[in-house]
Steps between C-alpha positions, in 0.01 A plus 500: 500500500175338466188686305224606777190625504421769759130609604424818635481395854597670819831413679528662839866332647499580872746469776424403870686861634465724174224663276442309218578583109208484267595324162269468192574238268409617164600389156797539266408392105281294614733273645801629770451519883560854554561665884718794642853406588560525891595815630857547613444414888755376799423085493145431697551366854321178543124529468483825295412520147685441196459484184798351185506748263296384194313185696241501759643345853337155543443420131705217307570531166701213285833602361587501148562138349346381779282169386123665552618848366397548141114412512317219584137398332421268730378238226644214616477503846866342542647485841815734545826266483503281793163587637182317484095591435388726188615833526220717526418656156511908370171634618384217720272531792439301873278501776670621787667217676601372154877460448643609133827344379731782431835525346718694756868702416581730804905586451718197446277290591379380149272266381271468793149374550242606825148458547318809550196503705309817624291387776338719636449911440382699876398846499709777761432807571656805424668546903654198405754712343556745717873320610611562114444862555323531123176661626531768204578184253235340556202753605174330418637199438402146679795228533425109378688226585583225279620208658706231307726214518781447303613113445786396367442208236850521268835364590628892466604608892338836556715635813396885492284578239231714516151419347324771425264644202182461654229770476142549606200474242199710628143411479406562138892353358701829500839506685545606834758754634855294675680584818842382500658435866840493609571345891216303690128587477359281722115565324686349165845349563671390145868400542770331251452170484745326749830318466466178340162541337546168322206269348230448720575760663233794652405870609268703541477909348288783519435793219303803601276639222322847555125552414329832494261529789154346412674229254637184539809290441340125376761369320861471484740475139862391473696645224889425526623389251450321235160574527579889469671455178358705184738294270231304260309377603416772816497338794215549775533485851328194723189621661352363846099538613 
């Protein structure tokens, strides 16, 4: 199990026919993801939420042993094993429309590289939620859309995995709150990347981030792993402004 670090922020997972489940993601020594198990429930018909006990739906985390579990400082700016370009270092920040380098594990698919761009973050408003049926989730909050593109640059096919990770960063740097979304939402559609997501090849994805009304979402961070690792050195996440 890899070491992560978890920041207060506000994880609202929402279906497309059900109320949504408030989550807060909180801290455990310092150092352990901590949420509630799921709640002993008939399986979700398509489109409803759900929730793995223990992991936020939508999130990828690498599995023990994998080859970017364990900490990474980002010093040498290596490319992951068959990939190309400097992986983008602990910490490191673009302009949006910048791609970072990554390192990607999702599963068994090990060893991976992508290019990570955020291109573009679009404010909503809060009846764009009304389909999700979270009204009393997300009262007073406004929803942001960051747009991104995920390339893949390693020889590592990427059939189904999910990219996800990516959070809001309000106006003066503080984190914004997450909605998690399972089924289509057409304001913010973010779907596993397709069958035979080799090198070279693209997609697009969509994160919503939730800003209390007045403020606004300006930036965007990424913070799978390894750049969530506390191992030492502590990892920080990659920021877009």
């Amino acid at each position: 199990m890899s070491t992560i670090s978890m920041r207060k922020t506000t994880v609202v997972a929402a279906g497309l026919a059900v109320a949504a489940s408030l989550v807060l993601t909180g801290c455990k020594d310092g150092n352990e993801e901590v949420t509630p198990a799921a709640p002993s429930a008939p399986s979700a018909p398509s489109g409803q939420a759900s929730q793995p006990a223990g992991q936020p739906s939508g999130y990828a985390s690498a599995p023990a042993g994998s080859p970017s579990a364990g900490g990474y400082d980002g010093s040498t700016g290596a490319p992951a094993a068959g990939g190309s370009g400097a992986v983008a270092k602990s910490g490191q920040a673009f302009k949006i429309g910048e791609a970072a380098t990554v390192p990607f594990t999702y599963g068994s698919n090990k060893g991976g590289q992508i290019a990570l761009t955020v291109t573009g973050i679009e404010a909503g408003t809060p009846a764009d939620l009304t389909p999700l049926n979270v009204a009393d989730k997300v009262k007073g909050q406004t929803p942001f859309y960051i747009r991104y593109t995920i390339k893949n640059t390693g020889t590592t096919d990427l059939s189904f995995a999910s990219v996800g990770h990516i959070k809001g960063l309000l106006d003066g740097g503080s984190e914004s709150g997450v909605l998690l979304t399972i089924g289509k939402f057409e304001k913010c559609p973010n779907e596993s990347l397709p069958q035979g997501f080799t090198n070279g090849k693209t997609q697009t994805g969509c994160a919503i981030a939730l800003a209390p009304t007045g403020a606004k979402v300006t930036g965007a961070e990424y913070w799978g792993d390894p750049y969530n690792n506390l191992s030492s050195p502590a990892q920080k996440g990659l920021t877009w402004k």
